[in-house]
Amino acid sequence: MKIDLHIHTKTGSDGALPIDEVFSEAKKRGINFLSITDHDNITHQEKAKELASANGLKYVTGVELNVTLNYNNKSVSLDFLGYGYDYLNTALNEKLGVMKEHREKRARQIIDNLNSEFKKENRPLFTGEDLQKIQESVDGIISRPHIADYLIKKGIVTSRQEAFDRYLVKCDVPKYPLPLEEAAALLRGAGGKAVLAHPNDPNGTS
């Protein structure tokens, strides 16, 4: 059995494919069991379950949450995956709504930080129109890869990696401070479980 339990979609997060194409591609690749784990977004879980059923695939609800925890008296940011939760759970959906608003505010602050770098390089600054174009390119939850894609489109960088190396690491703004304990409680309260995401690269890129 082929399994992939960490998939992002263009529909709900920073993936490359819309959700319907994810399932057709999974079937084409012989993946039997999968989970859509969009960043801070569970609005497409019902659609995912329907697509899994239509394609004869096994499915478990998923989400990726950035959490904070105290380690050696320092605040550490890590990504955790949530599985098997009820996507209609009120408390979980309310918290994700708050986190979505924070992501939108964070994107505006990252743009401001980018402009500070552009000034040093005598480069034209991003305007509200640029931010609007980035937002319009996002089907789900805005994150740094979307800004990276816009930097590529504008010819400022040639790849996402270059965007992060030159700008998006130094221009980053803290994510919503969701404590690990609260994230775990929310997922368990919705009948799910929390698992550490990409342990070999714990910082992630969202």
PDB file of C-alpha atoms in Angstrom:
ATOM      1  CA  MET A   1       0.000   0.000   0.000  1.00  0.00           C
ATOM      2  CA  LYS A   2       1.297   3.459  -0.946  1.00  0.00           C
ATOM      3  CA  ILE A   3       0.563   6.169   1.625  1.00  0.00           C
ATOM      4  CA  ASP A   4       0.977   9.968   1.615  1.00  0.00           C
ATOM      5  CA  LEU A   5      -0.338  11.731   4.716  1.00  0.00           C
ATOM      6  CA  HIS A   6       1.240  15.159   4.174  1.00  0.00           C
ATOM      7  CA  ILE A   7      -0.234  16.860   1.107  1.00  0.00           C
ATOM      8  CA  HIS A   8      -0.940  20.541   0.480  1.00  0.00           C
ATOM      9  CA  THR A   9      -3.343  21.741  -2.203  1.00  0.00           C
ATOM     10  CA  LYS A  10      -3.487  24.912  -4.254  1.00  0.00           C
ATOM     11  CA  THR A  11      -7.167  25.050  -3.306  1.00  0.00           C
ATOM     12  CA  GLY A  12      -6.530  25.421   0.407  1.00  0.00           C
ATOM     13  CA  SER A  13      -2.875  26.219   0.959  1.00  0.00           C
ATOM     14  CA  ASP A  14       0.472  26.465  -0.846  1.00  0.00           C
ATOM     15  CA  GLY A  15       0.354  23.273  -2.900  1.00  0.00           C
ATOM     16  CA  ALA A  16       0.912  23.024  -6.645  1.00  0.00           C
ATOM     17  CA  LEU A  17      -2.369  21.344  -7.653  1.00  0.00           C
ATOM     18  CA  PRO A  18      -6.073  22.047  -7.051  1.00  0.00           C
ATOM     19  CA  ILE A  19      -7.697  19.512  -4.753  1.00  0.00           C
ATOM     20  CA  ASP A  20      -9.453  17.532  -7.502  1.00  0.00           C
ATOM     21  CA  GLU A  21      -6.191  17.147  -9.422  1.00  0.00           C
ATOM     22  CA  VAL A  22      -4.424  15.983  -6.243  1.00  0.00           C
ATOM     23  CA  PHE A  23      -6.733  12.983  -6.044  1.00  0.00           C
ATOM     24  CA  SER A  24      -6.510  12.113  -9.719  1.00  0.00           C
ATOM     25  CA  GLU A  25      -2.704  12.378  -9.503  1.00  0.00           C
ATOM     26  CA  ALA A  26      -2.667  10.210  -6.377  1.00  0.00           C
ATOM     27  CA  LYS A  27      -4.675   7.526  -8.138  1.00  0.00           C
ATOM     28  CA  LYS A  28      -2.372   7.757 -11.161  1.00  0.00           C
ATOM     29  CA  ARG A  29       0.657   7.239  -8.896  1.00  0.00           C
ATOM     30  CA  GLY A  30      -0.917   4.279  -7.130  1.00  0.00           C
ATOM     31  CA  ILE A  31      -1.334   5.994  -3.766  1.00  0.00           C
ATOM     32  CA  ASN A  32      -4.013   4.159  -1.792  1.00  0.00           C
ATOM     33  CA  PHE A  33      -4.263   6.168   1.420  1.00  0.00           C
ATOM     34  CA  LEU A  34      -3.823   9.917   1.776  1.00  0.00           C
ATOM     35  CA  SER A  35      -4.560  13.044   3.791  1.00  0.00           C
ATOM     36  CA  ILE A  36      -4.894  16.693   2.784  1.00  0.00           C
ATOM     37  CA  THR A  37      -2.933  18.711   5.373  1.00  0.00           C
ATOM     38  CA  ASP A  38      -3.303  22.320   4.241  1.00  0.00           C
ATOM     39  CA  HIS A  39      -1.787  24.981   6.491  1.00  0.00           C
ATOM     40  CA  ASP A  40      -4.280  26.163   9.135  1.00  0.00           C
ATOM     41  CA  ASN A  41      -7.183  25.291   6.842  1.00  0.00           C
ATOM     42  CA  ILE A  42      -9.783  22.513   7.002  1.00  0.00           C
ATOM     43  CA  THR A  43     -12.479  24.060   4.820  1.00  0.00           C
ATOM     44  CA  HIS A  44     -11.946  21.517   2.022  1.00  0.00           C
ATOM     45  CA  GLN A  45     -12.001  18.343   4.105  1.00  0.00           C
ATOM     46  CA  GLU A  46     -15.543  17.406   3.121  1.00  0.00           C
ATOM     47  CA  LYS A  47     -14.629  17.772  -0.545  1.00  0.00           C
ATOM     48  CA  ALA A  48     -11.502  15.675   0.061  1.00  0.00           C
ATOM     49  CA  LYS A  49     -13.535  12.846   1.576  1.00  0.00           C
ATOM     50  CA  GLU A  50     -15.913  12.933  -1.387  1.00  0.00           C
ATOM     51  CA  LEU A  51     -13.026  12.827  -3.874  1.00  0.00           C
ATOM     52  CA  ALA A  52     -11.362   9.984  -2.003  1.00  0.00           C
ATOM     53  CA  SER A  53     -14.556   7.963  -2.121  1.00  0.00           C
ATOM     54  CA  ALA A  54     -15.070   8.716  -5.820  1.00  0.00           C
ATOM     55  CA  ASN A  55     -11.529   7.552  -6.596  1.00  0.00           C
ATOM     56  CA  GLY A  56     -11.669   4.464  -4.387  1.00  0.00           C
ATOM     57  CA  LEU A  57      -9.012   5.764  -1.979  1.00  0.00           C
ATOM     58  CA  LYS A  58      -8.734   5.640   1.803  1.00  0.00           C
ATOM     59  CA  TYR A  59      -8.736   9.035   3.496  1.00  0.00           C
ATOM     60  CA  VAL A  60      -8.140  10.587   6.922  1.00  0.00           C
ATOM     61  CA  THR A  61      -8.804  14.231   7.741  1.00  0.00           C
ATOM     62  CA  GLY A  62      -5.642  16.301   8.103  1.00  0.00           C
ATOM     63  CA  VAL A  63      -4.261  19.768   8.810  1.00  0.00           C
ATOM     64  CA  GLU A  64      -0.856  21.331   9.449  1.00  0.00           C
ATOM     65  CA  LEU A  65      -0.599  23.738  12.377  1.00  0.00           C
ATOM     66  CA  ASN A  66       2.352  25.873  13.401  1.00  0.00           C
ATOM     67  CA  VAL A  67       2.746  25.706  17.173  1.00  0.00           C
ATOM     68  CA  THR A  68       4.988  27.236  19.829  1.00  0.00           C
ATOM     69  CA  LEU A  69       6.496  25.518  22.832  1.00  0.00           C
ATOM     70  CA  ASN A  70       9.051  26.316  25.519  1.00  0.00           C
ATOM     71  CA  TYR A  71      12.290  24.362  25.185  1.00  0.00           C
ATOM     72  CA  ASN A  72      15.305  25.104  27.388  1.00  0.00           C
ATOM     73  CA  ASN A  73      13.694  28.411  28.361  1.00  0.00           C
ATOM     74  CA  LYS A  74      13.367  29.435  24.705  1.00  0.00           C
ATOM     75  CA  SER A  75      10.240  29.759  22.567  1.00  0.00           C
ATOM     76  CA  VAL A  76      10.442  27.279  19.691  1.00  0.00           C
ATOM     77  CA  SER A  77       8.215  27.225  16.586  1.00  0.00           C
ATOM     78  CA  LEU A  78       7.343  23.852  15.045  1.00  0.00           C
ATOM     79  CA  ASP A  79       4.814  22.454  12.578  1.00  0.00           C
ATOM     80  CA  PHE A  80       2.468  19.706  13.760  1.00  0.00           C
ATOM     81  CA  LEU A  81       0.055  17.590  11.751  1.00  0.00           C
ATOM     82  CA  GLY A  82      -3.438  16.835  12.995  1.00  0.00           C
ATOM     83  CA  TYR A  83      -5.215  13.668  11.864  1.00  0.00           C
ATOM     84  CA  GLY A  84      -8.588  12.029  12.252  1.00  0.00           C
ATOM     85  CA  TYR A  85     -10.475  15.017  13.661  1.00  0.00           C
ATOM     86  CA  ASP A  86     -14.074  16.100  13.055  1.00  0.00           C
ATOM     87  CA  TYR A  87     -13.810  18.931  10.510  1.00  0.00           C
ATOM     88  CA  LEU A  88     -17.153  20.344  11.728  1.00  0.00           C
ATOM     89  CA  ASN A  89     -15.863  20.869  15.287  1.00  0.00           C
ATOM     90  CA  THR A  90     -16.786  24.413  16.364  1.00  0.00           C
ATOM     91  CA  ALA A  91     -13.804  25.183  18.602  1.00  0.00           C
ATOM     92  CA  LEU A  92     -11.289  24.044  15.974  1.00  0.00           C
ATOM     93  CA  ASN A  93     -12.954  26.053  13.201  1.00  0.00           C
ATOM     94  CA  GLU A  94     -13.147  29.190  15.345  1.00  0.00           C
ATOM     95  CA  LYS A  95      -9.443  29.032  16.183  1.00  0.00           C
ATOM     96  CA  LEU A  96      -8.516  28.496  12.546  1.00  0.00           C
ATOM     97  CA  GLY A  97     -10.571  31.583  11.661  1.00  0.00           C
ATOM     98  CA  VAL A  98      -8.477  33.650  14.077  1.00  0.00           C
ATOM     99  CA  MET A  99      -5.293  32.194  12.611  1.00  0.00           C
ATOM    100  CA  LYS A 100      -6.384  33.035   9.066  1.00  0.00           C
ATOM    101  CA  GLU A 101      -6.846  36.682  10.031  1.00  0.00           C
ATOM    102  CA  HIS A 102      -3.369  36.692  11.565  1.00  0.00           C
ATOM    103  CA  ARG A 103      -1.851  35.217   8.387  1.00  0.00           C
ATOM    104  CA  GLU A 104      -3.370  38.034   6.333  1.00  0.00           C
ATOM    105  CA  LYS A 105      -1.973  40.648   8.732  1.00  0.00           C
ATOM    106  CA  ARG A 106       1.397  38.869   8.702  1.00  0.00           C
ATOM    107  CA  ALA A 107       1.494  38.996   4.884  1.00  0.00           C
ATOM    108  CA  ARG A 108       1.024  42.776   4.964  1.00  0.00           C
ATOM    109  CA  GLN A 109       3.870  43.095   7.456  1.00  0.00           C
ATOM    110  CA  ILE A 110       6.150  40.914   5.317  1.00  0.00           C
ATOM    111  CA  ILE A 111       5.432  43.177   2.342  1.00  0.00           C
ATOM    112  CA  ASP A 112       6.434  46.185   4.466  1.00  0.00           C
ATOM    113  CA  ASN A 113       9.672  44.414   5.383  1.00  0.00           C
ATOM    114  CA  LEU A 114      10.321  43.568   1.734  1.00  0.00           C
ATOM    115  CA  ASN A 115       9.940  47.218   0.852  1.00  0.00           C
ATOM    116  CA  SER A 116      12.609  48.092   3.403  1.00  0.00           C
ATOM    117  CA  GLU A 117      14.960  45.729   1.562  1.00  0.00           C
ATOM    118  CA  PHE A 118      13.912  47.084  -1.831  1.00  0.00           C
ATOM    119  CA  LYS A 119      14.788  50.618  -0.699  1.00  0.00           C
ATOM    120  CA  LYS A 120      18.343  49.475   0.065  1.00  0.00           C
ATOM    121  CA  GLU A 121      18.550  48.017  -3.455  1.00  0.00           C
ATOM    122  CA  ASN A 122      16.966  51.053  -5.154  1.00  0.00           C
ATOM    123  CA  ARG A 123      14.236  48.744  -6.372  1.00  0.00           C
ATOM    124  CA  PRO A 124      10.597  49.849  -6.962  1.00  0.00           C
ATOM    125  CA  LEU A 125       8.484  49.250  -3.875  1.00  0.00           C
ATOM    126  CA  PHE A 126       5.482  46.958  -3.622  1.00  0.00           C
ATOM    127  CA  THR A 127       2.159  48.762  -3.327  1.00  0.00           C
ATOM    128  CA  GLY A 128      -1.300  47.851  -2.132  1.00  0.00           C
ATOM    129  CA  GLU A 129      -1.993  46.692  -5.678  1.00  0.00           C
ATOM    130  CA  ASP A 130       0.847  44.159  -5.441  1.00  0.00           C
ATOM    131  CA  LEU A 131      -0.528  42.825  -2.158  1.00  0.00           C
ATOM    132  CA  GLN A 132      -3.963  42.538  -3.743  1.00  0.00           C
ATOM    133  CA  LYS A 133      -2.517  40.529  -6.642  1.00  0.00           C
ATOM    134  CA  ILE A 134      -0.811  38.163  -4.203  1.00  0.00           C
ATOM    135  CA  GLN A 135      -4.061  37.719  -2.280  1.00  0.00           C
ATOM    136  CA  GLU A 136      -5.963  37.086  -5.514  1.00  0.00           C
ATOM    137  CA  SER A 137      -3.509  34.299  -6.392  1.00  0.00           C
ATOM    138  CA  VAL A 138      -4.330  32.497  -3.146  1.00  0.00           C
ATOM    139  CA  ASP A 139      -7.263  30.108  -3.071  1.00  0.00           C
ATOM    140  CA  GLY A 140      -6.868  29.208   0.591  1.00  0.00           C
ATOM    141  CA  ILE A 141      -4.514  30.426   3.324  1.00  0.00           C
ATOM    142  CA  ILE A 142      -1.807  32.950   2.402  1.00  0.00           C
ATOM    143  CA  SER A 143       1.776  32.018   3.276  1.00  0.00           C
ATOM    144  CA  ARG A 144       5.333  32.907   2.347  1.00  0.00           C
ATOM    145  CA  PRO A 145       5.501  30.589  -0.701  1.00  0.00           C
ATOM    146  CA  HIS A 146       2.728  32.680  -2.284  1.00  0.00           C
ATOM    147  CA  ILE A 147       4.838  35.817  -1.805  1.00  0.00           C
ATOM    148  CA  ALA A 148       7.829  33.907  -3.194  1.00  0.00           C
ATOM    149  CA  ASP A 149       5.835  33.044  -6.315  1.00  0.00           C
ATOM    150  CA  TYR A 150       4.987  36.722  -6.793  1.00  0.00           C
ATOM    151  CA  LEU A 151       8.666  37.682  -6.467  1.00  0.00           C
ATOM    152  CA  ILE A 152       9.364  35.173  -9.249  1.00  0.00           C
ATOM    153  CA  LYS A 153       6.550  36.585 -11.378  1.00  0.00           C
ATOM    154  CA  LYS A 154       7.970  40.103 -10.992  1.00  0.00           C
ATOM    155  CA  GLY A 155      11.411  38.902 -12.089  1.00  0.00           C
ATOM    156  CA  ILE A 156      13.027  39.762  -8.751  1.00  0.00           C
ATOM    157  CA  VAL A 157      14.128  36.156  -8.116  1.00  0.00           C
ATOM    158  CA  THR A 158      14.185  33.002 -10.216  1.00  0.00           C
ATOM    159  CA  SER A 159      13.006  30.403  -7.701  1.00  0.00           C
ATOM    160  CA  ARG A 160      11.250  29.958  -4.371  1.00  0.00           C
ATOM    161  CA  GLN A 161      14.560  28.972  -2.800  1.00  0.00           C
ATOM    162  CA  GLU A 162      16.174  32.210  -3.944  1.00  0.00           C
ATOM    163  CA  ALA A 163      13.176  34.158  -2.646  1.00  0.00           C
ATOM    164  CA  PHE A 164      13.633  32.666   0.804  1.00  0.00           C
ATOM    165  CA  ASP A 165      17.423  32.972   0.786  1.00  0.00           C
ATOM    166  CA  ARG A 166      17.459  36.618  -0.337  1.00  0.00           C
ATOM    167  CA  TYR A 167      14.321  38.004   1.262  1.00  0.00           C
ATOM    168  CA  LEU A 168      11.741  35.871   3.023  1.00  0.00           C
ATOM    169  CA  VAL A 169      13.906  34.599   5.859  1.00  0.00           C
ATOM    170  CA  LYS A 170      15.120  38.049   6.910  1.00  0.00           C
ATOM    171  CA  CYS A 171      11.712  39.651   6.207  1.00  0.00           C
ATOM    172  CA  ASP A 172       9.709  37.074   8.096  1.00  0.00           C
ATOM    173  CA  VAL A 173       7.127  37.964  10.729  1.00  0.00           C
ATOM    174  CA  PRO A 174       6.180  35.615  13.598  1.00  0.00           C
ATOM    175  CA  LYS A 175       3.278  33.274  12.951  1.00  0.00           C
ATOM    176  CA  TYR A 176       0.226  33.094  15.186  1.00  0.00           C
ATOM    177  CA  PRO A 177       1.468  31.966  18.626  1.00  0.00           C
ATOM    178  CA  LEU A 178      -0.555  28.771  19.049  1.00  0.00           C
ATOM    179  CA  PRO A 179       0.789  26.853  22.059  1.00  0.00           C
ATOM    180  CA  LEU A 180       1.395  23.163  21.465  1.00  0.00           C
ATOM    181  CA  GLU A 181      -0.814  22.342  24.438  1.00  0.00           C
ATOM    182  CA  GLU A 182      -3.723  24.312  22.962  1.00  0.00           C
ATOM    183  CA  ALA A 183      -3.249  22.803  19.493  1.00  0.00           C
ATOM    184  CA  ALA A 184      -3.201  19.289  20.942  1.00  0.00           C
ATOM    185  CA  ALA A 185      -6.279  20.018  23.061  1.00  0.00           C
ATOM    186  CA  LEU A 186      -8.168  21.390  20.053  1.00  0.00           C
ATOM    187  CA  LEU A 187      -7.344  18.345  17.937  1.00  0.00           C
ATOM    188  CA  ARG A 188      -8.144  15.879  20.699  1.00  0.00           C
ATOM    189  CA  GLY A 189     -11.353  17.744  21.468  1.00  0.00           C
ATOM    190  CA  ALA A 190     -12.305  17.208  17.833  1.00  0.00           C
ATOM    191  CA  GLY A 191     -11.444  13.511  18.079  1.00  0.00           C
ATOM    192  CA  GLY A 192      -8.039  13.773  16.409  1.00  0.00           C
ATOM    193  CA  LYS A 193      -4.338  13.355  17.157  1.00  0.00           C
ATOM    194  CA  ALA A 194      -1.241  15.557  16.759  1.00  0.00           C
ATOM    195  CA  VAL A 195       2.012  14.395  15.126  1.00  0.00           C
ATOM    196  CA  LEU A 196       5.293  16.285  14.517  1.00  0.00           C
ATOM    197  CA  ALA A 197       5.580  17.363  10.871  1.00  0.00           C
ATOM    198  CA  HIS A 198       8.776  17.016   8.764  1.00  0.00           C
ATOM    199  CA  PRO A 199      11.101  16.227  11.705  1.00  0.00           C
ATOM    200  CA  ASN A 200      14.144  16.426   9.411  1.00  0.00           C
ATOM    201  CA  ASP A 201      13.326  20.073   8.609  1.00  0.00           C
ATOM    202  CA  PRO A 202      11.361  21.285  11.645  1.00  0.00           C
ATOM    203  CA  ASN A 203      11.366  24.983  10.717  1.00  0.00           C
ATOM    204  CA  GLY A 204       9.243  24.513   7.594  1.00  0.00           C
ATOM    205  CA  THR A 205       8.480  27.297   5.112  1.00  0.00           C
ATOM    206  CA  SER A 206       4.914  28.400   5.802  1.00  0.00           C
TER     207      SER A 206
END
